[in-house]
Coordinates of C-alpha atoms and ligand atoms in Angstrom, one line a residue:
M26 CA -4.8 4.2 20.4
A27 CA -1.7 4.3 19.0
T28 CA 0.5 7.4 19.2
I29 CA 1.2 9.1 15.7
C30 CA 3.8 11.7 15.4
V31 CA 3.3 14.6 12.8
P32 CA 6.9 15.6 11.5
L33 CA 7.1 19.2 11.1
R34 CA 9.1 20.5 7.6
V35 CA 9.1 24.3 8.3
H36 CA 11.9 26.4 6.9
R37 CA 10.7 29.9 8.6
P38 CA 10.9 29.8 12.0
E39 CA 8.0 32.3 12.2
E40 CA 5.9 29.6 10.6
L41 CA 6.5 27.3 13.4
I42 CA 4.0 28.3 16.4
G43 CA 1.2 27.8 13.3
A44 CA 2.7 24.4 12.3
I45 CA 2.7 23.1 15.4
D46 CA -0.8 24.3 16.5
V47 CA -1.9 21.8 12.9
A48 CA -0.3 19.4 13.3
A49 CA -1.1 18.6 17.6
R50 CA -4.3 18.5 16.0
N51 CA -3.6 16.4 13.4
G52 CA -1.6 13.5 15.5
N53 CA -0.5 12.9 19.3
L54 CA 3.0 14.0 18.8
V55 CA 5.0 16.3 17.1
E56 CA 8.2 16.4 15.5
V57 CA 9.5 19.7 15.3
R58 CA 12.8 19.2 12.4
A59 CA 15.1 21.9 13.3
D60 CA 17.3 21.2 10.5
Y61 CA 14.3 22.5 8.0
L62 CA 15.7 26.1 9.8
S63 CA 19.0 28.0 8.2
E64 CA 19.1 28.6 11.8
P65 CA 18.5 25.8 13.8
E66 CA 18.4 27.5 17.4
A67 CA 15.4 29.7 16.1
A68 CA 13.2 27.2 17.1
L69 CA 14.1 26.5 20.5
P70 CA 12.7 30.0 22.4
V71 CA 9.5 28.7 20.4
V72 CA 9.0 25.6 21.6
R73 CA 10.2 27.0 25.0
D74 CA 7.6 29.5 24.9
L75 CA 4.6 27.3 23.8
P76 CA 2.1 26.7 26.5
D77 CA 2.9 23.6 29.0
E78 CA 0.6 21.1 27.3
L79 CA 2.1 21.4 24.1
Q80 CA 5.3 21.6 24.8
C81 CA 4.7 17.4 26.5
R82 CA 3.9 16.7 23.1
V83 CA 7.0 17.9 20.8
I84 CA 10.3 15.9 19.8
L85 CA 12.9 18.3 19.2
T86 CA 15.1 17.0 16.2
M87 CA 18.2 17.8 14.5
R88 CA 19.4 15.4 11.7
T89 CA 22.7 15.1 10.1
P90 CA 22.4 15.3 6.4
E91 CA 24.1 11.1 6.6
Q92 CA 20.8 10.7 8.8
G93 CA 18.2 12.3 6.5
G94 CA 19.0 16.0 7.7
Q95 CA 17.1 18.5 5.2
L96 CA 20.4 21.6 5.7
P97 CA 24.2 20.7 5.4
H98 CA 24.3 22.3 9.3
S99 CA 28.1 21.5 10.6
E100 CA 29.2 19.6 13.2
D101 CA 29.6 22.7 15.3
V102 CA 25.9 24.1 14.9
R103 CA 24.8 20.7 15.6
R104 CA 26.5 20.8 18.8
A105 CA 26.0 24.0 19.5
F106 CA 22.1 22.8 18.9
W107 CA 22.3 20.5 21.4
S108 CA 23.9 22.3 24.3
R109 CA 20.9 24.5 24.2
A110 CA 18.2 22.7 23.4
S111 CA 19.4 20.0 25.7
Q112 CA 18.2 22.5 29.0
L113 CA 14.3 22.6 27.8
P114 CA 11.7 20.9 29.8
N115 CA 9.5 18.9 29.2
V116 CA 9.9 18.2 25.5
L117 CA 11.4 14.6 24.1
F118 CA 15.1 14.7 22.4
D119 CA 16.0 13.1 18.9
V120 CA 19.5 12.3 19.1
E121 CA 21.4 10.4 16.8
L122 CA 23.3 7.4 18.3
D123 CA 26.6 8.6 17.2
L124 CA 26.0 11.8 19.2
L125 CA 24.9 10.2 22.6
Q126 CA 27.9 7.9 23.0
K127 CA 30.1 10.4 22.7
Q128 CA 27.9 13.0 24.2
S129 CA 30.1 13.9 27.3
E130 CA 30.3 17.4 27.0
L131 CA 26.3 17.0 26.3
S132 CA 23.9 16.8 29.4
F133 CA 20.6 15.2 28.5
D134 CA 18.2 14.0 30.6
L135 CA 18.2 10.8 29.0
D136 CA 14.9 9.8 30.6
R137 CA 13.6 12.3 27.7
V138 CA 15.8 11.0 25.0
I139 CA 15.4 8.9 21.7
C140 CA 18.3 7.8 20.3
S141 CA 18.0 7.1 17.0
H142 CA 19.7 5.5 13.7
H143 CA 18.7 6.1 9.9
D144 CA 19.7 3.9 7.1
F145 CA 18.2 5.2 4.3
T146 CA 19.7 2.9 1.9
R147 CA 19.0 -1.0 3.4
V148 CA 18.1 -3.1 6.7
P149 CA 22.1 -2.7 7.5
E150 CA 23.3 -6.4 8.0
D151 CA 24.0 -5.2 11.7
V152 CA 21.2 -3.6 12.8
V153 CA 20.5 -6.0 15.6
E154 CA 24.0 -5.0 16.9
I155 CA 22.8 -1.2 16.4
Y156 CA 20.1 -2.0 18.8
Q157 CA 21.9 -2.9 21.5
R158 CA 24.4 0.0 20.8
M159 CA 21.1 2.1 21.4
A160 CA 19.9 0.2 24.8
A161 CA 23.3 0.6 26.6
T162 CA 23.3 4.9 26.0
Q163 CA 20.2 4.4 28.4
A164 CA 18.3 6.7 26.7
R165 CA 14.7 5.5 27.7
I166 CA 13.8 5.0 24.0
M167 CA 14.9 3.8 20.6
K168 CA 14.4 4.6 17.4
I169 CA 15.7 2.7 14.4
A170 CA 14.5 3.5 10.7
V171 CA 16.0 1.4 8.0
Q172 CA 15.3 1.4 3.8
A173 CA 12.9 -1.3 2.9
N174 CA 14.4 -2.5 -0.1
D175 CA 11.9 -6.1 -0.7
A176 CA 8.5 -6.3 1.7
T177 CA 10.9 -9.0 3.3
D178 CA 13.3 -6.3 5.0
C179 CA 9.9 -5.4 7.1
L180 CA 10.4 -8.8 9.2
S181 CA 13.8 -7.1 10.6
I182 CA 11.4 -4.2 11.7
F183 CA 9.0 -6.6 13.0
K184 CA 11.7 -9.1 15.2
L185 CA 13.8 -5.6 16.1
L186 CA 9.9 -4.8 18.1
G187 CA 9.5 -8.5 19.4
R188 CA 13.3 -8.0 21.0
A189 CA 12.6 -4.9 22.4
H190 CA 8.7 -6.5 24.0
D191 CA 11.4 -9.3 25.5
D192 CA 13.8 -6.8 27.0
N193 CA 11.4 -4.4 27.9
R194 CA 12.2 -1.8 26.3
E195 CA 10.5 1.5 24.5
L196 CA 11.2 1.3 21.0
I197 CA 9.9 2.8 17.2
A198 CA 10.3 1.1 14.5
I199 CA 9.9 1.6 10.6
A200 CA 10.8 0.7 7.2
M201 CA 11.2 3.0 5.1
G202 CA 9.9 3.1 1.2
H203 CA 7.0 2.2 -0.1
R204 CA 8.0 -1.7 0.3
G205 CA 7.8 -1.2 4.4
L206 CA 4.6 0.5 4.7
M207 CA 3.4 -2.2 6.3
T208 CA 5.2 -1.5 9.5
R209 CA 4.3 2.0 9.5
V210 CA 0.3 0.5 9.7
L211 CA 1.1 -2.4 11.7
G212 CA 4.2 -1.1 14.1
P213 CA 2.3 0.2 17.1
S214 CA -0.2 -3.0 17.0
R215 CA 3.5 -5.1 17.3
G216 CA 4.6 -2.8 19.8
S217 CA 6.2 0.6 18.2
I218 CA 5.2 3.2 20.7
L219 CA 5.0 5.9 17.6
T220 CA 4.2 5.6 14.3
Y221 CA 4.8 8.8 11.5
G222 CA 2.0 10.3 10.2
S223 CA 2.7 13.7 7.7
L224 CA 0.5 16.2 7.6
D225 CA -0.5 16.1 3.8
D226 CA 0.9 14.4 0.9
E227 CA 3.4 17.1 -0.1
S228 CA 5.1 17.0 3.6
P229 CA 6.7 13.8 4.5
T230 CA 9.8 13.9 6.0
A231 CA 11.1 10.2 4.9
P232 CA 10.5 8.0 2.1
G233 CA 6.9 5.8 2.5
Q234 CA 6.1 7.9 5.0
I235 CA 2.1 8.2 4.4
T236 CA -0.5 11.1 6.1
A237 CA -1.7 11.1 9.5
T238 CA -4.7 11.2 8.2
D239 CA -4.7 7.6 5.8
L240 CA -3.1 6.2 9.4
R241 CA -6.3 6.8 11.6
N242 CA -8.9 7.0 8.8
L243 CA -7.9 4.9 5.7
F244 CA -5.9 2.2 8.0
R245 CA -8.1 2.9 11.2
I246 CA -4.4 2.5 13.0
D247 CA -6.5 3.2 16.3
S248 CA -8.1 -0.3 16.5
I249 CA -5.8 -2.1 15.5
D250 CA -4.2 -4.9 18.2
S251 CA -2.6 -8.4 17.9
A252 CA -6.3 -10.0 17.2
T253 CA -6.5 -7.5 14.3
Q254 CA -6.8 -10.0 11.1
I255 CA -5.0 -8.9 8.6
T256 CA -5.3 -8.6 5.0
G257 CA -3.3 -6.5 2.1
L258 CA -2.5 -6.7 -1.6
I259 CA 0.9 -8.0 -2.9
G260 CA 2.0 -6.9 -6.3
N261 CA 4.0 -4.7 -8.1
P262 CA 2.8 -1.5 -8.2
V263 CA 0.1 -1.3 -6.0
S264 CA 0.1 2.1 -4.8
H265 CA -2.8 3.1 -6.7
S266 CA -5.1 -0.1 -5.8
L267 CA -8.5 1.3 -5.3
S268 CA -8.3 -2.0 -2.9
P269 CA -7.4 -0.5 0.3
H270 CA -10.3 1.8 0.3
I271 CA -12.7 -0.6 -1.1
H272 CA -12.1 -3.2 1.7
N273 CA -10.6 -1.1 5.0
A274 CA -14.5 0.8 4.6
A275 CA -16.2 -2.7 4.2
F276 CA -14.4 -4.1 6.9
A277 CA -15.3 -1.2 9.0
A278 CA -18.8 -0.7 7.9
A279 CA -19.7 -4.8 9.0
G280 CA -17.5 -3.8 12.1
L281 CA -15.3 -5.6 11.6
N282 CA -11.6 -6.2 13.6
A283 CA -9.5 -6.4 10.0
V284 CA -7.3 -4.0 8.4
F285 CA -6.4 -4.0 4.2
V286 CA -2.8 -3.4 4.0
P287 CA -1.1 -3.3 0.4
I288 CA 2.4 -4.9 0.3
E289 CA 4.7 -3.7 -3.0
V290 CA 6.2 -7.5 -3.6
D291 CA 8.9 -8.1 -6.1
E292 CA 9.6 -11.5 -4.9
A293 CA 6.2 -13.3 -4.4
V294 CA 7.9 -17.0 -3.3
A295 CA 10.0 -15.6 -1.0
F296 CA 7.6 -13.3 0.7
L297 CA 5.3 -16.2 0.9
R298 CA 7.9 -18.5 2.4
T299 CA 8.9 -16.3 4.8
M300 CA 5.9 -13.9 5.5
V301 CA 2.8 -16.4 4.8
R302 CA 2.9 -19.7 4.6
P303 CA 1.7 -21.4 8.3
D304 CA 4.7 -23.5 7.8
S305 CA 7.7 -21.5 7.0
R306 CA 6.5 -17.9 8.5
E307 CA 8.8 -16.0 10.4
I308 CA 6.0 -14.0 11.3
D309 CA 3.7 -14.7 14.1
W310 CA 0.4 -12.7 12.8
S311 CA -3.5 -13.1 12.6
L312 CA -2.9 -13.3 8.5
S313 CA -6.4 -13.9 6.9
G314 CA -5.5 -13.8 3.3
L315 CA -4.3 -11.5 0.7
S316 CA -5.3 -10.0 -2.7
V317 CA -2.7 -10.8 -5.2
T318 CA -2.3 -8.7 -8.4
A319 CA 0.2 -8.7 -11.5
P320 CA 2.9 -9.9 -12.1
H321 CA 2.3 -12.6 -9.1
K322 CA -0.7 -14.6 -10.3
S323 CA 0.7 -17.1 -11.7
T324 CA 3.8 -17.0 -9.6
V325 CA 1.9 -17.8 -6.1
I326 CA 0.6 -20.8 -6.8
S327 CA 3.8 -23.2 -6.5
E328 CA 3.2 -22.2 -2.8
L329 CA -0.3 -23.0 -2.5
N330 CA -2.2 -26.1 -1.0
W331 CA -4.9 -26.0 -2.8
I332 CA -6.4 -23.6 -5.7
D333 CA -9.9 -24.0 -6.6
A334 CA -11.1 -25.1 -10.2
A335 CA -11.7 -21.5 -12.0
A336 CA -7.6 -20.7 -11.0
R337 CA -6.6 -24.1 -12.5
E338 CA -8.4 -23.6 -15.5
I339 CA -7.1 -19.6 -15.8
G340 CA -4.1 -20.2 -14.6
A341 CA -4.2 -17.3 -11.5
V342 CA -4.5 -17.2 -8.7
N343 CA -5.7 -13.7 -7.5
T344 CA -7.1 -14.4 -3.6
I345 CA -5.2 -16.4 -1.1
V346 CA -6.9 -17.8 1.8
V347 CA -5.1 -18.7 5.2
D348 CA -7.0 -21.6 6.0
G349 CA -5.5 -23.5 9.5
D350 CA -2.1 -24.2 8.6
E351 CA -2.4 -24.7 4.8
L352 CA -2.7 -21.2 2.1
H353 CA -6.0 -21.6 -0.4
G354 CA -6.3 -20.2 -4.1
H355 CA -9.2 -18.5 -5.3
N356 CA -9.6 -16.4 -8.9
T357 CA -12.4 -14.5 -8.1
D358 CA -11.8 -11.8 -11.1
A359 CA -13.9 -14.5 -13.2
V360 CA -16.9 -14.4 -11.2
G361 CA -16.4 -10.7 -10.7
F362 CA -16.3 -10.1 -14.8
I363 CA -19.6 -12.3 -15.3
K364 CA -21.9 -10.4 -12.5
P365 CA -22.2 -7.0 -13.8
L366 CA -22.5 -9.4 -17.5
K367 CA -25.4 -11.5 -16.3
Q368 CA -27.6 -8.8 -14.7
R369 CA -28.0 -7.8 -18.0
H370 CA -28.0 -11.0 -20.6
E371 CA -28.7 -14.1 -18.9
P372 CA -28.4 -16.5 -20.2
L373 CA -24.5 -15.8 -21.8
A374 CA -25.3 -19.0 -24.0
D375 CA -26.7 -16.8 -26.7
L376 CA -24.0 -14.1 -27.5
R377 CA -21.4 -13.7 -29.1
C378 CA -18.3 -12.4 -27.4
A379 CA -14.9 -10.6 -28.7
V380 CA -12.4 -10.6 -26.0
V381 CA -9.5 -7.7 -27.0
G382 CA -6.7 -8.3 -25.2
A383 CA -4.2 -11.8 -24.5
G384 CA -3.2 -10.9 -21.1
G385 CA -4.5 -12.3 -17.4
A386 CA -8.1 -10.3 -17.2
A387 CA -8.6 -12.1 -20.5
R388 CA -8.1 -15.4 -19.4
A389 CA -10.4 -15.0 -16.9
A390 CA -13.2 -13.1 -18.7
I391 CA -13.0 -16.0 -21.2
W392 CA -12.7 -18.2 -19.3
A393 CA -15.9 -17.1 -17.4
L394 CA -17.9 -16.7 -20.7
K395 CA -17.0 -20.0 -22.0
Q396 CA -18.2 -21.4 -18.6
G397 CA -21.5 -19.9 -19.8
G398 CA -21.5 -21.0 -23.0
A399 CA -21.1 -18.1 -24.7
D400 CA -19.2 -17.9 -28.0
V401 CA -16.0 -16.5 -27.7
T402 CA -13.6 -15.0 -30.2
V403 CA -10.2 -13.7 -28.8
F404 CA -8.4 -10.5 -30.5
A405 CA -4.5 -10.0 -29.8
R406 CA -2.0 -7.6 -31.2
D407 CA 0.2 -11.0 -31.0
K408 CA -1.5 -13.6 -33.1
T409 CA 0.1 -16.3 -31.5
K410 CA -0.3 -15.4 -28.0
A411 CA -4.4 -15.7 -29.2
E412 CA -3.8 -18.3 -30.7
F413 CA -2.2 -20.0 -27.5
L414 CA -5.8 -18.8 -25.5
S415 CA -7.8 -20.1 -27.8
K416 CA -6.6 -24.0 -27.5
T417 CA -6.2 -23.2 -24.4
F418 CA -9.8 -22.0 -23.7
G419 CA -11.4 -23.9 -26.7
V420 CA -12.0 -20.4 -28.4
K421 CA -11.9 -18.8 -31.6
Y422 CA -9.1 -16.6 -32.0
Q423 CA -8.0 -13.6 -34.5
Q424 CA -5.4 -11.1 -35.0
L425 CA -6.2 -7.8 -33.5
L426 CA -6.5 -5.6 -37.0
P427 CA -8.2 -2.5 -37.5
R428 CA -11.8 -4.0 -38.6
S429 CA -15.7 -3.6 -37.9
F430 CA -16.5 -5.8 -34.7
A431 CA -20.2 -5.3 -36.3
G432 CA -22.6 -8.4 -35.1
Y433 CA -21.0 -9.3 -31.9
D434 CA -22.8 -8.8 -29.2
L435 CA -20.5 -8.4 -26.6
L436 CA -16.7 -6.5 -26.7
V437 CA -14.6 -6.5 -23.9
N438 CA -11.6 -4.2 -23.8
A439 CA -9.0 -6.7 -21.5
T440 CA -6.4 -4.3 -22.9
P441 CA -4.9 -1.6 -20.4
L442 CA -4.9 1.0 -22.8
G443 CA -7.6 3.9 -21.7
T444 CA -5.9 3.6 -17.9
R445 CA -5.2 6.7 -16.0
G446 CA -1.3 8.5 -17.1
N447 CA -0.1 8.4 -19.9
R448 CA -2.5 5.3 -22.0
E449 CA -5.6 7.8 -21.0
N450 CA -5.9 8.5 -24.2
E451 CA -5.8 5.2 -25.9
S452 CA -8.3 2.6 -27.1
A453 CA -7.7 -0.3 -28.2
V454 CA -10.7 -0.1 -30.6
T455 CA -12.4 3.5 -32.1
A456 CA -16.3 4.5 -32.3
E457 CA -16.2 3.3 -36.3
Q458 CA -15.0 -0.4 -35.3
L459 CA -17.9 -0.7 -32.4
R460 CA -20.7 0.3 -34.6
G461 CA -22.9 -2.4 -34.4
V462 CA -21.6 -4.0 -31.2
R463 CA -24.7 -4.3 -28.5
L464 CA -22.5 -4.2 -25.4
A465 CA -19.1 -2.7 -24.8
Y466 CA -17.3 -3.8 -21.2
D467 CA -13.7 -2.1 -20.5
L468 CA -11.7 -4.1 -17.3
V469 CA -10.1 -0.9 -17.4
Y470 CA -11.7 1.3 -14.2
N471 CA -9.5 3.8 -13.6
P472 CA -10.3 6.6 -14.6
S473 CA -14.2 5.3 -14.7
E474 CA -15.0 7.2 -17.9
T475 CA -12.1 5.8 -20.0
R476 CA -11.7 6.9 -24.3
F477 CA -13.2 3.1 -24.9
L478 CA -16.7 3.8 -22.8
R479 CA -16.4 7.1 -25.0
A480 CA -16.4 5.5 -28.0
A481 CA -18.9 3.2 -27.2
H482 CA -21.3 5.2 -26.4
A483 CA -20.7 7.4 -29.8
A484 CA -21.1 3.7 -31.7
G485 CA -24.9 3.5 -29.7
C486 CA -23.9 0.6 -27.1
E487 CA -24.8 -0.6 -24.3
T488 CA -21.6 0.0 -21.9
I489 CA -19.9 -1.6 -18.8
G490 CA -17.3 -0.1 -17.1
G491 CA -14.6 -2.0 -14.8
L492 CA -15.4 -0.9 -11.5
E493 CA -18.4 -3.1 -11.7
M494 CA -15.9 -5.9 -12.1
L495 CA -13.5 -4.7 -9.6
I496 CA -16.2 -4.1 -7.1
A497 CA -18.2 -7.5 -8.0
Q498 CA -14.7 -9.4 -7.3
A499 CA -13.9 -7.8 -3.9
V500 CA -17.1 -8.6 -2.6
A501 CA -16.0 -12.4 -3.3
Q502 CA -12.8 -11.7 -2.0
F503 CA -14.4 -10.2 1.2
K504 CA -16.6 -13.7 1.7
L505 CA -13.9 -15.6 1.4
W506 CA -11.8 -14.0 4.2
T507 CA -14.8 -13.7 6.4
G508 CA -17.5 -15.9 5.6
K509 CA -19.6 -12.4 5.5
Q510 CA -21.3 -10.3 3.3
P511 CA -19.9 -6.8 2.6
N512 CA -21.5 -4.3 2.6
V513 CA -21.4 -3.2 -1.5
D514 CA -22.5 0.2 -1.7
V515 CA -19.9 1.1 0.9
M516 CA -17.2 -0.8 -0.9
R517 CA -18.6 1.0 -4.1
A518 CA -18.8 4.6 -2.4
A519 CA -15.2 4.5 -0.8
A520 CA -14.0 3.4 -4.7
T521 CA -15.9 6.5 -6.2
R522 CA -14.3 8.8 -3.6
Q523 CA -10.7 7.9 -4.6
L524 CA -11.2 8.0 -8.0
R525 CA -12.5 11.5 -7.5
I526 CA -9.6 12.2 -5.7
E527 CA -6.9 10.3 -8.0
Ligands
LIG610 P1 -1.7 -8.5 -19.2 O1 -1.6 -9.0 -18.5 O2 -0.7 -7.2 -19.0 O3 -2.6 -8.1 -20.6 C1 -2.7 -6.8 -21.7 C2 -2.9 -7.2 -22.2 O4 -3.0 -6.2 -23.5 C3 -1.6 -7.9 -23.3 O5 -2.9 -8.8 -24.0 C4 -1.2 -7.2 -24.3 O6 -1.0 -7.3 -25.6 C5 -2.4 -6.2 -24.5 N1 -2.0 -4.8 -24.7 C6 -1.0 -4.5 -24.2 N2 -1.3 -2.5 -25.2 C7 -1.8 -2.8 -26.3 C8 -2.4 -2.0 -27.4 N3 -1.3 -0.7 -27.5 N4 -2.8 -2.9 -28.3 C9 -3.2 -4.2 -28.3 N5 -3.4 -4.7 -27.2 C10 -2.5 -4.0 -25.7 O7 -2.7 -7.3 -18.2 P2 -3.9 -7.7 -17.3 O8 -3.9 -8.5 -16.1 O9 -5.2 -8.4 -18.3 O10 -5.1 -6.2 -17.1 C11 -6.0 -5.5 -18.3 C12 -6.5 -4.5 -17.8 O11 -7.9 -5.1 -17.0 C13 -5.9 -3.6 -17.2 O12 -6.3 -2.3 -17.3 C14 -6.4 -4.1 -16.0 O13 -6.3 -2.8 -14.7 C15 -7.6 -4.5 -15.8 N6 -8.4 -5.5 -15.0 C16 -9.3 -4.8 -14.7 C17 -9.8 -5.5 -13.4 C18 -11.6 -5.8 -13.1 O14 -11.7 -6.0 -11.9 N7 -11.9 -4.3 -13.4 C19 -9.3 -7.0 -12.7 C20 -8.2 -7.3 -13.8 C21 -7.8 -6.3 -14.6 P3 1.0 -7.9 -25.7 O15 0.6 -9.5 -24.8 O16 0.5 -8.0 -26.8 O17 1.4 -6.7 -24.7

């Protein structure tokens, strides 16, 4: 079982008791952040009067602004707070390294102290020396939380956890920020004595902190151990991806000891070399494979030992499998794209197809359609890009201009227009232009009902939404990583549930 500590950001002392009660039901420990109160000492009688079993589960913290504190309390207030707080029985105290180093007038029970250090800007070069200084304080527990500016910064955290294990010391180690997410999810299985999870999306106390509910229900942190097969998504951005919901639900339904973690990566080659490639990685972990999204689908190819024909011809890898000492690349976008289409129209050889867009998804769609013998024309706003794809795949091309697509059996939207956010009200083609098209296929999956699909319905077209492709390509990934067939209904339900929440 992983230990989850739920930190509280409560501004009024009278709200503390209720908040501690709720937090204690969400996590194993509750962190009372006295620096959120205008009078920090007001937290002390509340904590003192808690029933014993709750007191044992409280960490009392009073951060300075430099260490992430909320209100700018003076050094005198901080010292006065700790001089009284340190007398409380049962409670754990989170005390910053600087104060512990000069704590002569404060008498902490060091067996109940977490000596902490935070850096909200980077992983400091002297992070190991900081660890050593903490160890020298004789505090029973140490905590290091540093900002990850790249996913590879997580390596420092995992290495520190390895060091603490060798030293037989208790350490909480976290890389903050989106790029540090994997340390929050995998940290406990690598020796971190706890991880922090917020009460809800609105109340994280540190950058990148996710909810205790997501740690338990989405990532199933309680069942992650050193044998857990790790998979994940690399790309940027990845925070709104549905893949963690789809794959983690499928792993759970299949009873597999496996987890899928979103990993925001800027430098894909550096990430693969230091954390993925078996011949050069600096971390020992049970990594089974990765899903790859924009902008890394082509960049990763140079780091792979082998790629399949689809990936090679499309020029993009969206799935990496760790196979012994080798990395293998696949493209499941093509098979994911074609599956829902074949369920409606087989064979493809008689289809006249228009693909709108000339990016990565268009390449996969064109390749798959060509494999099926379809007659394909690519339409792009940039004529030279359309011409380039035409030459690459041996298809026709035209510049995307306002025109009727009547006579086409299939029109594929492979542009991001219509995606949730500031492009939600856009569509690459109008209902008028779609009139006379038999089947309209939108690769955009969020929202599930896009403006393009509404236009297609209005024009009387049969439609396919992007979620079908997303699920079909995820099924292929799951099989590549596990050798097993996932429960497709579970995957679809997880994606649909998340789409409704967003
Ligand atoms: P991409 O590589 O960035 O390509 C996007 C294409 O859309 C480019 O050709 C771009 O043209 C074109 N485009 C952008 N804005 C346009 C506009 N206003 N008018 C006309 N064309 C425009 O992206 P991608 O990876 O191919 O992805 C495209 C979409 O497919 C995304 O929404 C993605 O989420 C979706 N997708 C879905 C799945 C799935 O499983 N359902 C899988 C992969 C991708 P320029 O080159 O001129 O900018």
